Short mmCIF file of C-alpha atoms and ligand atoms in Angstrom, two decimals:
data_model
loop_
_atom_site.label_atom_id
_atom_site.label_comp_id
_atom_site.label_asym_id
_atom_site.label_seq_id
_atom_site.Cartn_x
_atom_site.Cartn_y
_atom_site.Cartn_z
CA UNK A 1 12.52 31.68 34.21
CA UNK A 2 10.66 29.75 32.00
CA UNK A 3 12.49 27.74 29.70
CA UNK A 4 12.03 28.63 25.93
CA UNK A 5 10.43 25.59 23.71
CA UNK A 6 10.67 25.28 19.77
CA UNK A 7 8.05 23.63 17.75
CA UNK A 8 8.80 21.62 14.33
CA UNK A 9 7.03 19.90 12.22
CA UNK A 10 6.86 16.26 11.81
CA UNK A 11 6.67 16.46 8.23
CA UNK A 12 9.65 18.21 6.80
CA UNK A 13 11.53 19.26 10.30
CA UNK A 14 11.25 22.85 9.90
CA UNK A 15 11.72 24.32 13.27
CA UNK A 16 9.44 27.59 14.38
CA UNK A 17 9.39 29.23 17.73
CA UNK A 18 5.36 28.96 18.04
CA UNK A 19 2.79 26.65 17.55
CA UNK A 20 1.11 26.92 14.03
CA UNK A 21 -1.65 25.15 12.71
CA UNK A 22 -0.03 24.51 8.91
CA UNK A 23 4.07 24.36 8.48
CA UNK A 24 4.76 27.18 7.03
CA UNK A 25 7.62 25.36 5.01
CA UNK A 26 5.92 22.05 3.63
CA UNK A 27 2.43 23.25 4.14
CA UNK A 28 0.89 20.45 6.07
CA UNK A 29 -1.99 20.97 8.46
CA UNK A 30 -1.76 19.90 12.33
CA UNK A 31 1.99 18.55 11.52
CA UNK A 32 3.78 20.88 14.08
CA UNK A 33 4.82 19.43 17.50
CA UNK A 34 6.65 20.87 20.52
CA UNK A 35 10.15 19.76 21.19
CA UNK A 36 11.24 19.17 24.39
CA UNK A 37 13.55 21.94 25.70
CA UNK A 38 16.37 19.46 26.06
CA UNK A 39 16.92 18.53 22.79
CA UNK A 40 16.52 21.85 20.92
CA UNK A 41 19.34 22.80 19.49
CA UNK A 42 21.52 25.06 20.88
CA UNK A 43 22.53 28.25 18.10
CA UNK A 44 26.11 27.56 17.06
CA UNK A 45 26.04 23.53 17.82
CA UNK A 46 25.68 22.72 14.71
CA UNK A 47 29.16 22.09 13.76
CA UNK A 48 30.22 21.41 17.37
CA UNK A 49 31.73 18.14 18.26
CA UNK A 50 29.95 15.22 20.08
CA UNK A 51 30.93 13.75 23.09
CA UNK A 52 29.02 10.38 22.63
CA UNK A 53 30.65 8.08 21.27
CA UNK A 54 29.96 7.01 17.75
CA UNK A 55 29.41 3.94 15.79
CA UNK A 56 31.41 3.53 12.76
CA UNK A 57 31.00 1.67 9.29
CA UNK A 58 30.94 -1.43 9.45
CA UNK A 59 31.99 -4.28 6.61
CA UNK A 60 28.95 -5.99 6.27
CA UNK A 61 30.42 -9.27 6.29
CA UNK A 62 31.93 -8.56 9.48
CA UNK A 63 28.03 -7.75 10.78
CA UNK A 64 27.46 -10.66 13.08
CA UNK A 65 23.55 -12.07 11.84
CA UNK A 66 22.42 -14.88 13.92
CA UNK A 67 18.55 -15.43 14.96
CA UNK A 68 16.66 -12.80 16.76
CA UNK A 69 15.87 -14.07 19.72
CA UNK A 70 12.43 -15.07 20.57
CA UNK A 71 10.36 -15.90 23.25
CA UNK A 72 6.62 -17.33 23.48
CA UNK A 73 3.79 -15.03 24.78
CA UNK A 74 1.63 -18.15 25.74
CA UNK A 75 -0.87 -17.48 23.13
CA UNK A 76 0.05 -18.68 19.96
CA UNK A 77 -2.19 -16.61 17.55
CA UNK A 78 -0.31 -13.44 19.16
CA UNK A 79 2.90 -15.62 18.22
CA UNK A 80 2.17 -16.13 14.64
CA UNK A 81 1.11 -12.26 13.89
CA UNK A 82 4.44 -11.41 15.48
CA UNK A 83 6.35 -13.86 13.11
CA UNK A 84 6.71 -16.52 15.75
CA UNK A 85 7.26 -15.01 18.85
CA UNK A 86 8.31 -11.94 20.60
CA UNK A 87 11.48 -10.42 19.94
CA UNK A 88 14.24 -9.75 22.51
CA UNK A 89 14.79 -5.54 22.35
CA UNK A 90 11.49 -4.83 20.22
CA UNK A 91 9.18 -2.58 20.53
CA UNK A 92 5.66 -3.98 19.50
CA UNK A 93 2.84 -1.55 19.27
CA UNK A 94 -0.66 -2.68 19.81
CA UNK A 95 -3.63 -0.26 18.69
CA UNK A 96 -7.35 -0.75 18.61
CA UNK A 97 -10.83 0.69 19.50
CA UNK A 98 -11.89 1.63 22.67
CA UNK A 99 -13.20 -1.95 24.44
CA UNK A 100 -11.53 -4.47 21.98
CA UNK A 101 -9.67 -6.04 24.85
CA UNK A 102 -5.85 -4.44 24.33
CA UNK A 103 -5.75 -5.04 28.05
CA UNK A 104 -7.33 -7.83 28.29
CA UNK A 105 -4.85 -9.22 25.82
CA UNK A 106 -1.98 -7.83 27.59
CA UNK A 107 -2.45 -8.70 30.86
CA UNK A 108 -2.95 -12.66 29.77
CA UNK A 109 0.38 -12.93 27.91
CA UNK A 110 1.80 -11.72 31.48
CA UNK A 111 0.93 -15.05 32.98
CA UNK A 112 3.14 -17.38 30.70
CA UNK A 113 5.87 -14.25 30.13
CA UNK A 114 5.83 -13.99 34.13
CA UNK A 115 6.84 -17.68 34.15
CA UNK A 116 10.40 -17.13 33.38
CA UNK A 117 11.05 -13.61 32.64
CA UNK A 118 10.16 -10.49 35.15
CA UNK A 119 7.67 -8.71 33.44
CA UNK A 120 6.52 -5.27 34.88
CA UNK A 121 3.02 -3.76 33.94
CA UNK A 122 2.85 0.06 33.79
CA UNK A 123 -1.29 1.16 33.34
CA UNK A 124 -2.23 4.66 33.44
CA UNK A 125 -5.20 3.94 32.63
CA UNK A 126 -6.55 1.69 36.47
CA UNK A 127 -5.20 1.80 39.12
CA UNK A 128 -2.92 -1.29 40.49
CA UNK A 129 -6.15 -2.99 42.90
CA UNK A 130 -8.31 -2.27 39.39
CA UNK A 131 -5.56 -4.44 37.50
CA UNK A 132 -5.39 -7.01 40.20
CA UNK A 133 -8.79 -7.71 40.27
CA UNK A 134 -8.89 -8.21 36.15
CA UNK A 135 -6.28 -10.27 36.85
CA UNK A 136 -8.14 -12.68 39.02
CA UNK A 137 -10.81 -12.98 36.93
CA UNK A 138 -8.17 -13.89 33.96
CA UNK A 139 -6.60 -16.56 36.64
CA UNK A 140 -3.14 -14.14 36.15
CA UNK A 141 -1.27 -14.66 38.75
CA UNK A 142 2.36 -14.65 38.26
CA UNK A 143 5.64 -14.25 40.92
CA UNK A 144 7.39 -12.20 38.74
CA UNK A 145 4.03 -9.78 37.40
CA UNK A 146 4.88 -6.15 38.90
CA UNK A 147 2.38 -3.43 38.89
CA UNK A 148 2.65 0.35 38.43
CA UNK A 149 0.12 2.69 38.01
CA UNK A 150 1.82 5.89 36.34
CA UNK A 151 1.79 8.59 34.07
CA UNK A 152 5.02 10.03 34.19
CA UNK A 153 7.46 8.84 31.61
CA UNK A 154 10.29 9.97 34.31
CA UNK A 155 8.62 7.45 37.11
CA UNK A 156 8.22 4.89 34.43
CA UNK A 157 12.27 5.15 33.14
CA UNK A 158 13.48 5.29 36.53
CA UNK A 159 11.54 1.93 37.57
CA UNK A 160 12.45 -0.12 35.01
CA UNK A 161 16.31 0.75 36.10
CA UNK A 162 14.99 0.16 39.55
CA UNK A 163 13.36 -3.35 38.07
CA UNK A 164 15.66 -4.56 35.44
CA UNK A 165 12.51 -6.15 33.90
CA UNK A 166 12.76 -8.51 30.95
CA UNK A 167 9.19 -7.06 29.20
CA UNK A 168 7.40 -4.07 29.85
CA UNK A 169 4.10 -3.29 29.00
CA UNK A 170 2.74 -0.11 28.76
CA UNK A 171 -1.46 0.30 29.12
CA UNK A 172 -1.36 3.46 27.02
CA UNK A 173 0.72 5.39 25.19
CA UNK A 174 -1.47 8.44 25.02
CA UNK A 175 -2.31 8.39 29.54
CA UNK A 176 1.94 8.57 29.06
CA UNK A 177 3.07 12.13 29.26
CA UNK A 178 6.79 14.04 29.50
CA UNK A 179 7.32 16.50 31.73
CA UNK A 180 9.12 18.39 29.18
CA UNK A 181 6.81 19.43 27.36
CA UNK A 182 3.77 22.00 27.96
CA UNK A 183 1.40 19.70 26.05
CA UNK A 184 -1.19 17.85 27.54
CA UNK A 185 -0.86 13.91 27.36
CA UNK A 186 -2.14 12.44 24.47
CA UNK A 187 -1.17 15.29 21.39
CA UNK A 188 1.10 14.28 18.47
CA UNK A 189 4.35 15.74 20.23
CA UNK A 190 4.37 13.59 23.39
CA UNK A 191 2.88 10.57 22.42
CA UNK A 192 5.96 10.87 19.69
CA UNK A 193 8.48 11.84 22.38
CA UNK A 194 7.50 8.68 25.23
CA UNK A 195 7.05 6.52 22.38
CA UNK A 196 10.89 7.26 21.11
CA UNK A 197 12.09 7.10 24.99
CA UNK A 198 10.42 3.65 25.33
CA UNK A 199 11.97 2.64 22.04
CA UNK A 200 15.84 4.05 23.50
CA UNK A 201 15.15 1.96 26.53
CA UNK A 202 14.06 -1.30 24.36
CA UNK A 203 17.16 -0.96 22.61
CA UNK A 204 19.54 0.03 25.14
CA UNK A 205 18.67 -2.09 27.67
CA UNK A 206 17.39 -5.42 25.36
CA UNK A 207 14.33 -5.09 26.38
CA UNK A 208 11.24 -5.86 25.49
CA UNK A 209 7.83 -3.49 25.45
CA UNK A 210 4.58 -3.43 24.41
CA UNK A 211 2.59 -0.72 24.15
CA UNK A 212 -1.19 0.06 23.56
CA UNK A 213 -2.18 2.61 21.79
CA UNK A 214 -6.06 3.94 21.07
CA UNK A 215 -7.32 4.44 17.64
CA UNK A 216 -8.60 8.02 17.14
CA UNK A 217 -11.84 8.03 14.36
CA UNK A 218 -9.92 7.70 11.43
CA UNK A 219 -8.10 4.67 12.56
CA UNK A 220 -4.83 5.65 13.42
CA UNK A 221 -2.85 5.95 16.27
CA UNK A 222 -2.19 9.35 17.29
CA UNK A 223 -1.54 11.64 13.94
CA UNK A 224 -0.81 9.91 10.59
CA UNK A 225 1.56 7.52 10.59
CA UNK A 226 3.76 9.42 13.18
CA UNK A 227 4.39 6.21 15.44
CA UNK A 228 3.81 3.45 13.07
CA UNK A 229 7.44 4.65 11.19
CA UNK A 230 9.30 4.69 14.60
CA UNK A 231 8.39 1.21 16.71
CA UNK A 232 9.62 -2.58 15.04
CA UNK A 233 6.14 -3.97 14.99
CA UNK A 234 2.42 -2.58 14.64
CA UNK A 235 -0.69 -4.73 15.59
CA UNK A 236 -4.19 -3.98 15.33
CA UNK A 237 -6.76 -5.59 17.10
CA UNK A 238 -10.26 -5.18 15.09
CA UNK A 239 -13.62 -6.66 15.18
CA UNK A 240 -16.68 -5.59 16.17
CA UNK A 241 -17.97 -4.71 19.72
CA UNK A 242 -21.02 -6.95 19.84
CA UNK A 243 -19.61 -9.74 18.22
CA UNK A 244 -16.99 -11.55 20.43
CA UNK A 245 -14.75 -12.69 17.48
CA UNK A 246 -11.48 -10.40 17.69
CA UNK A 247 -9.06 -10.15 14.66
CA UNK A 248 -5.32 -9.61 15.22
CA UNK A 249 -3.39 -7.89 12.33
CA UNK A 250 -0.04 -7.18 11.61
CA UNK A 251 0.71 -3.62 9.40
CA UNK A 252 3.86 -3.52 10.11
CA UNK A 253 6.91 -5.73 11.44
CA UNK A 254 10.26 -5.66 10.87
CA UNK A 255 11.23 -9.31 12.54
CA UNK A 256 8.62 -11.38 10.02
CA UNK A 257 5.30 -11.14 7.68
CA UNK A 258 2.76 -8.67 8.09
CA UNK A 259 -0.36 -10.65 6.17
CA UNK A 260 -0.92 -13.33 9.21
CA UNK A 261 -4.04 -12.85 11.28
CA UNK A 262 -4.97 -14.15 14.82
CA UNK A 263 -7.95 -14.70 15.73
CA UNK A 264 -9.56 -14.68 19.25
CA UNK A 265 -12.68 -14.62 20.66
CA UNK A 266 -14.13 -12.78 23.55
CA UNK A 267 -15.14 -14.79 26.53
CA UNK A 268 -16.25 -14.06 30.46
CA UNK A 269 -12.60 -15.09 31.05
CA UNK A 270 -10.96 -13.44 28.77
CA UNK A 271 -9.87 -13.94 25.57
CA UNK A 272 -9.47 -17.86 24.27
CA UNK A 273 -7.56 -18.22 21.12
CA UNK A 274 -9.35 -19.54 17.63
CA UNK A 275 -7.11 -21.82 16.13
CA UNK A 276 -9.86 -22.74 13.41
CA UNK A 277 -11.29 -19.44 12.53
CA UNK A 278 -13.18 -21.18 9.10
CA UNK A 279 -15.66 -22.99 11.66
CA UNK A 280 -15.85 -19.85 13.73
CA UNK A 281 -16.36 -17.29 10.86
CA UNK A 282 -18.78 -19.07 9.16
CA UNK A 283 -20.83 -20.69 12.46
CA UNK A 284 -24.65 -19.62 12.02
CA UNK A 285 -24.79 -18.97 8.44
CA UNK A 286 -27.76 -18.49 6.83
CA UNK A 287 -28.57 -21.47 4.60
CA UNK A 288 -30.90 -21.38 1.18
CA UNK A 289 -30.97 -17.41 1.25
CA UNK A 290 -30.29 -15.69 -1.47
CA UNK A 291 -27.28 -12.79 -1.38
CA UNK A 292 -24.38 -14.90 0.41
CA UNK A 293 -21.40 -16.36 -0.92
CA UNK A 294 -18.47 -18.12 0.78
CA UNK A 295 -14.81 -17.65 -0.33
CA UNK A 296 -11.60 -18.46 0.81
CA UNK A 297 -9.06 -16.19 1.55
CA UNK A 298 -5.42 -16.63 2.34
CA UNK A 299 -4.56 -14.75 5.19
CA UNK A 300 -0.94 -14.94 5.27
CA UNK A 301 0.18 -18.64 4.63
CA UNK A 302 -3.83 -19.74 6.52
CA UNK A 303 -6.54 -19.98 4.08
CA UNK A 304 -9.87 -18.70 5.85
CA UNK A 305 -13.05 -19.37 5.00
CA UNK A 306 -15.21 -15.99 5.13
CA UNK A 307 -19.00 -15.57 4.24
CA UNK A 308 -19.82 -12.52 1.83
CA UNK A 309 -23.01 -10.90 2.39
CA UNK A 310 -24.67 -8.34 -0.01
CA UNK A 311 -27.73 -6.56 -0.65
CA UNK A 312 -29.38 -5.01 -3.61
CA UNK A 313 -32.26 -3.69 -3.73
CA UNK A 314 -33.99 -0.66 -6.34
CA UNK A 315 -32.42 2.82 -5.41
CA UNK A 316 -35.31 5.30 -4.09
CA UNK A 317 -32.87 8.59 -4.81
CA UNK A 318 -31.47 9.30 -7.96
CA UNK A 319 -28.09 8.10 -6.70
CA UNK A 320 -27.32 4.58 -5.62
CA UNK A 321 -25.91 4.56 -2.73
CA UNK A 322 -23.11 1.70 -2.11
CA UNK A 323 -21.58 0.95 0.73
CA UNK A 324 -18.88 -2.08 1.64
CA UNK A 325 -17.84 -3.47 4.96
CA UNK A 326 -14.72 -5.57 4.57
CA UNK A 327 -13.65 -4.86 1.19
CA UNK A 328 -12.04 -1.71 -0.46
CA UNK A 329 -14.54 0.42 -1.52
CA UNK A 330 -13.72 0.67 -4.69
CA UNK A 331 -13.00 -2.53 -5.44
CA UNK A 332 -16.86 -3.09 -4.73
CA UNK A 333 -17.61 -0.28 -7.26
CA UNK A 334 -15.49 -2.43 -10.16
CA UNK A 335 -16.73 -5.55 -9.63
CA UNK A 336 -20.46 -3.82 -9.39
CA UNK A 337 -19.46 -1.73 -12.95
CA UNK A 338 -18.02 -5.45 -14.61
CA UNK A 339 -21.24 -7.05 -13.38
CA UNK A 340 -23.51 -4.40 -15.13
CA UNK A 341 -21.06 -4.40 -18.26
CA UNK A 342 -20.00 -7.84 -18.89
CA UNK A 343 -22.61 -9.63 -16.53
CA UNK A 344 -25.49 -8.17 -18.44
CA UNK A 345 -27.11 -7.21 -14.82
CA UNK A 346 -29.21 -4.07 -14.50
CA UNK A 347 -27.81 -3.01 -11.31
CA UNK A 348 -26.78 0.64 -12.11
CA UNK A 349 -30.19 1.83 -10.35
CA UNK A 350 -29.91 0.15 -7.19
CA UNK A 351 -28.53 0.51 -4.03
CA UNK A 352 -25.58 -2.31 -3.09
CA UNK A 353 -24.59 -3.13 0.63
CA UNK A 354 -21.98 -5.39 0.89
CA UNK A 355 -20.93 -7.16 4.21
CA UNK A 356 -17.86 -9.80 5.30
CA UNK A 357 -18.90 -11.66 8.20
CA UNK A 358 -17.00 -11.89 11.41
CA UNK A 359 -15.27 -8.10 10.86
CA UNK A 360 -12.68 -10.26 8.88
CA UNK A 361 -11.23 -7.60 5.71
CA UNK A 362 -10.76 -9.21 2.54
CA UNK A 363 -8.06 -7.18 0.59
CA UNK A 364 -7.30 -10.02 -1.88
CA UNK A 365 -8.73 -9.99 -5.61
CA UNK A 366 -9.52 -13.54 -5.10
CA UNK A 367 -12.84 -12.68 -3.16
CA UNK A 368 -13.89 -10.67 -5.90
CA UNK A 369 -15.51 -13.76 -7.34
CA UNK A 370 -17.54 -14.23 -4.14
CA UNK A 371 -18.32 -10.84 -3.75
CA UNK A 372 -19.91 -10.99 -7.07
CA UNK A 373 -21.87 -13.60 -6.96
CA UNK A 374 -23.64 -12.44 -3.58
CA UNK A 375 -24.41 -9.22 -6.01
CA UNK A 376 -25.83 -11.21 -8.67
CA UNK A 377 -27.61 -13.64 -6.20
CA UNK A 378 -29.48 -10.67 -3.99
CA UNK A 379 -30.20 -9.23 -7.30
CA UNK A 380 -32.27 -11.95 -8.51
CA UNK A 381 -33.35 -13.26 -5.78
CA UNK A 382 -32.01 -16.29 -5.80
CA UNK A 383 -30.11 -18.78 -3.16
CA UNK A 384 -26.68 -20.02 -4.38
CA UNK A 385 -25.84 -23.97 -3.72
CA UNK A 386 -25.16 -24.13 0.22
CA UNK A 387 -22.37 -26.61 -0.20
CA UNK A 388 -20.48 -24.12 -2.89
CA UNK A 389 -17.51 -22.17 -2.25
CA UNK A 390 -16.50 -19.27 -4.96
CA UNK A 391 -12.50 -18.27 -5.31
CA UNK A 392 -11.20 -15.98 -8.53
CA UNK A 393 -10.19 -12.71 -9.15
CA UNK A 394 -12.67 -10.89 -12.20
CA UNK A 395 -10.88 -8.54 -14.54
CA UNK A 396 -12.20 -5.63 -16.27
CA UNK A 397 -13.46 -7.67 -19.28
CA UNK A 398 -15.48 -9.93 -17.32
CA UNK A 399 -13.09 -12.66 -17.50
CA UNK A 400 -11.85 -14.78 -14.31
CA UNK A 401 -8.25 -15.17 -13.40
CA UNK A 402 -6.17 -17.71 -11.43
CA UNK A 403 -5.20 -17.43 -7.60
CA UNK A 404 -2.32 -18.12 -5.75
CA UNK A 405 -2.46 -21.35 -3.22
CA UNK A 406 -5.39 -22.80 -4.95
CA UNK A 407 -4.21 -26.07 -3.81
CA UNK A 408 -4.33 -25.05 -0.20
CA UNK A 409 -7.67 -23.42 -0.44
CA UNK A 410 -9.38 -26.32 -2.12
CA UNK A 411 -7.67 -28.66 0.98
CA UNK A 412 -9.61 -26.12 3.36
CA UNK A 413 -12.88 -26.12 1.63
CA UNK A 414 -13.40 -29.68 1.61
CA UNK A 415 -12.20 -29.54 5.07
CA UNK A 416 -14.85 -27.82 6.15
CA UNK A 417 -17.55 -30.10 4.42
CA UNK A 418 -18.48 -28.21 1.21
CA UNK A 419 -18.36 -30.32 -1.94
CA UNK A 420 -18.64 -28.02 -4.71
CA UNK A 421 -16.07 -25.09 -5.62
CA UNK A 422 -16.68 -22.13 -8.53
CA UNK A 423 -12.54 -21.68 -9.72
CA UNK A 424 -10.92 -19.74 -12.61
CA UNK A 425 -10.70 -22.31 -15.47
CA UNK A 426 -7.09 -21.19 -16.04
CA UNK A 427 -4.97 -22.03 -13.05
CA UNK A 428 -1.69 -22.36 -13.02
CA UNK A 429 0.61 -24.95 -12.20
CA UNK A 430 -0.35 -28.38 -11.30
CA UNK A 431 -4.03 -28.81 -8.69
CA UNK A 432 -4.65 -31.75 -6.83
CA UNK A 433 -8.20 -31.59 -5.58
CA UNK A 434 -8.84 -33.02 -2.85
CA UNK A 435 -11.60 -36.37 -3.17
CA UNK A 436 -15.02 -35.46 -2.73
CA UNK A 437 -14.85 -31.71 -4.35
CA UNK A 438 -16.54 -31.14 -7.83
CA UNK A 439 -14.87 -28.43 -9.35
CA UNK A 440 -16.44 -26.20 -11.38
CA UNK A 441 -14.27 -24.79 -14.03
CA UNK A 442 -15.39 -21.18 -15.44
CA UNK A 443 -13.88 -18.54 -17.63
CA UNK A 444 -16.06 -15.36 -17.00
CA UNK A 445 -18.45 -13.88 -15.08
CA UNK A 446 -21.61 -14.70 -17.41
CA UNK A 447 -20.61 -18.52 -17.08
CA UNK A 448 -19.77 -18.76 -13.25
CA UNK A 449 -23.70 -17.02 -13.34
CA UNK A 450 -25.31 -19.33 -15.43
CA UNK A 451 -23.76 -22.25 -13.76
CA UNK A 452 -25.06 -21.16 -10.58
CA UNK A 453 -27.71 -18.90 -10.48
P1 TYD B 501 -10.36 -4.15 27.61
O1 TYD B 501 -9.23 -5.11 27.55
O2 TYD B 501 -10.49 -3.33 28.83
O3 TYD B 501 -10.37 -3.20 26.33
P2 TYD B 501 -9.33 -2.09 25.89
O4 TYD B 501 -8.16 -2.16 26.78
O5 TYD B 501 -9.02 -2.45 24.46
O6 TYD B 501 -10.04 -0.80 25.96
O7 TYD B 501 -11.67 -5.01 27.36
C1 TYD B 501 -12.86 -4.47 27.69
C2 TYD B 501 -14.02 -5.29 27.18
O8 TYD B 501 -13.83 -6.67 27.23
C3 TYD B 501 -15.18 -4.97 28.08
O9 TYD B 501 -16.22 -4.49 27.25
C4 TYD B 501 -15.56 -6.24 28.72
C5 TYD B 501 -14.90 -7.30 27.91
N1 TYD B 501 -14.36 -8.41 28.71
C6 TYD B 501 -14.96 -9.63 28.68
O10 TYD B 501 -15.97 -9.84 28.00
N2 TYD B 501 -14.42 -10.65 29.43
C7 TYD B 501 -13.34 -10.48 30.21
O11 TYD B 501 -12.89 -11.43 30.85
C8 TYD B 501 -12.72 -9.19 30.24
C9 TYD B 501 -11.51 -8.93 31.08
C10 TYD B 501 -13.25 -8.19 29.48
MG1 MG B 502 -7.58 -0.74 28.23
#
């Protein structure tokens, strides 16, 4: 006999005995998942007693704290996202495009992990000669590296009791599937169901996994948010496919800061780590042409140096269209309605592309400044200063206000050889600027453009 399954939704947990497109309690579309016949709830359990044994309140001063502990990956931009090193018992999740290199990544941490930890490597995705012979091109080639090419969550469980491995990665989430369930591998409910086994067996046995996940087309993995609330850490590795600069990002972590970025590049062997991403990011920019702008942006306590690239030019249809790669949409739709206001610029009739080199994604109001400029500057056709670096935040009225870290920005753009710098003239606390940078100190938006442009 077949056993019976139960669906619920993800949403608000109502339970139903069939699959339904919306939850007929919360109203949610594509929310409902199957449950896996072992853990539905059997009628009349409710109040029934448990036989596992329970934790109990604890005083919180008798909570023992300490460190997590951490280990290196070997590849200290991966190090820094995860707030300096692995931790012992996480889970860390690692999502991205199609082709970013989540493999590539994963199997190259498993040569320094493999050093002094067993480390078993779970694809079912290649097969184990496929891996091996990535791995010899990425010189990985560690004692302790194990191999298994599987789908089944079962086979996977049952070898790392067989293994006893210290990390486990798993090459992805969605090839994973559970026997359990009648769903194919890949949907909402089993990608949730391996994902919470994997996290039982990172906590119970203090171990800990890493596991890829794809992106589906509107950027998350699997459905909204369903896995980002249940694993310790989420990383996403962006960029663009035929650049060969890769950006790792942190959106969520529970063992340190989410705003650091790695940064990586793409080579024939594999990825080699950026430790100065300013000289990367801004490598080949164009010079005396007008509609760039370079800014600085703290990404976490780093300040970047990131080129801002926009065009304007006279709409043909009666709407302008407007589109923005690396910053919120509708910040570029403010800044473009202060620059028309308050800037005096006729832009309302044109169209605006706007463009952050290097797939970097600039979510701080302190490139707004930059961002504006490059408007203004494509818009009238003229170059901006190639040595000059722009950094405020522009408010509704048109005025500039102060940043945080300007000290530590300044430090990094005379570091990287440019001698003049656009800043808010109100900044607070005390700035030391560094010898050799002329500072050029601006209220508003009409000034920083008539000093300028
Ligand atoms: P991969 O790690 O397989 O991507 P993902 O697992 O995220 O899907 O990386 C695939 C891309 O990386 C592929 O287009 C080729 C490129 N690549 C290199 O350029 N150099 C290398 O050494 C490797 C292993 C891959
Ligand atoms: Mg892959």
């Amino acid at each position: 006999m077949k056993a019976k399954t139960l669906f619920y939704c993800t949403q608000c947990g109502n339970e139903t005995p069939k699959w339904q497109g919306k939850c007929p309690a919360c109203g949610e579309w594509n929310t409902v998942v199957e449950q896996p016949v072992a853990q539905t709830r059997k009628s009349g359990s409710k109040n029934s007693v448990s036989v596992v044994p329970q934790s109990v309140p604890k005083r919180m001063n008798e909570v023992e704290s300490g460190d997590e502990l951490r280990f290196h990956t070997g590849m200290s931009e991966l190090d820094r996202v995860l707030g300096g090193g692995a931790v012992k018992g996480s889970l860390v999740l690692l999502g991205g495009a199609p082709g970013i290199g989540k493999s590539t990544l994963m199997l190259q941490i498993c040569q320094q992990l493999s050093q002094f930890s067993k480390v078993l490597y779970v694809s079912g995705e290649e097969s184990e000669r496929q891996i091996k012979l990535r791995a010899e091109r990425l010189r990985v080639n560690g004692e302790n590296l194990y191999l298994l090419a599987e789908n089944n969550l079962e086979h996977v469980v049952e070898a790392v009791h067989q293994l006893a491995p210290d990390v486990l990665i798993v090459d992805s989430i969605q090839t994973l599937y559970n026997g359990d369930l009648t769903t194919a591998p890949g949907s909402i409910g089993q990608v949730k169901e391996c994902t919470m086994t994997l996290m039982q067996l990172a906590k119970g046995e203090g171990l800990t996994v890493f596991v890829i996940g794809h992106i589906n087309k509107e950027g998350s993995i699997a459905g909204p948010k369903v896995l980002e609330h249940m694993v310790d850490c989420v990383l996403y590795f962006e960029g663009e496919q035929n650049m060969s600069h890769r950006i790792l990002r942190a959106a969520k972590n529970r063992f340190g800061a989410t705003n650091e970025i790695g940064v990586f590049e793409m080579q024939d062997i594999g990825l080699a780590e950026v430790p100065n991403p300013s000289e990367a990011l801004l490598a080949g920019r164009p010079l005396d042409a007008p509609g760039t702008c370079v800014t600085c942006a703290m990404e976490g306590v780093r300040p970047v140096l990131a080129e801002v690239q926009a065009l304007v030019v006279p709409s043909n249809f009666g709407t302008p269209r407007r589109t923005s790669n690396g910053f919120d949409y509708n910040r570029v739709m403010l800044v473009l309605a202060v620059l028309e206001k308050r800037g005096g610029l006729l832009i309302g009739n044109c169209d605006a592309y706007i463009n952050v080199i290097g797939g970097l994604y600039l979510d701080e109001p302190a490139a707004d400044l930059a961002m504006m400029i490059a408007l203004a500057s494509s818009f009238r056709d003229k170059s901006v200063p190639n040595d000059l670096v722009a950094i405020g935040e522009v408010g509704l009225t048109g005025e500039l206000r102060s940043v945080s870290s300007l000290g530590q920005r300044l430090s990094e753009v005379r570091r990287l050889g440019f001698t003049k710098c656009i800043v808010p003239s109100r900044s607070s606390g005390k700035l030391v600027v560094p010898d050799g940078l002329e500072l050029i100190r601006v209220d508003n938006i009409r000034q920083a453009l008539s000093a300028i442009l």
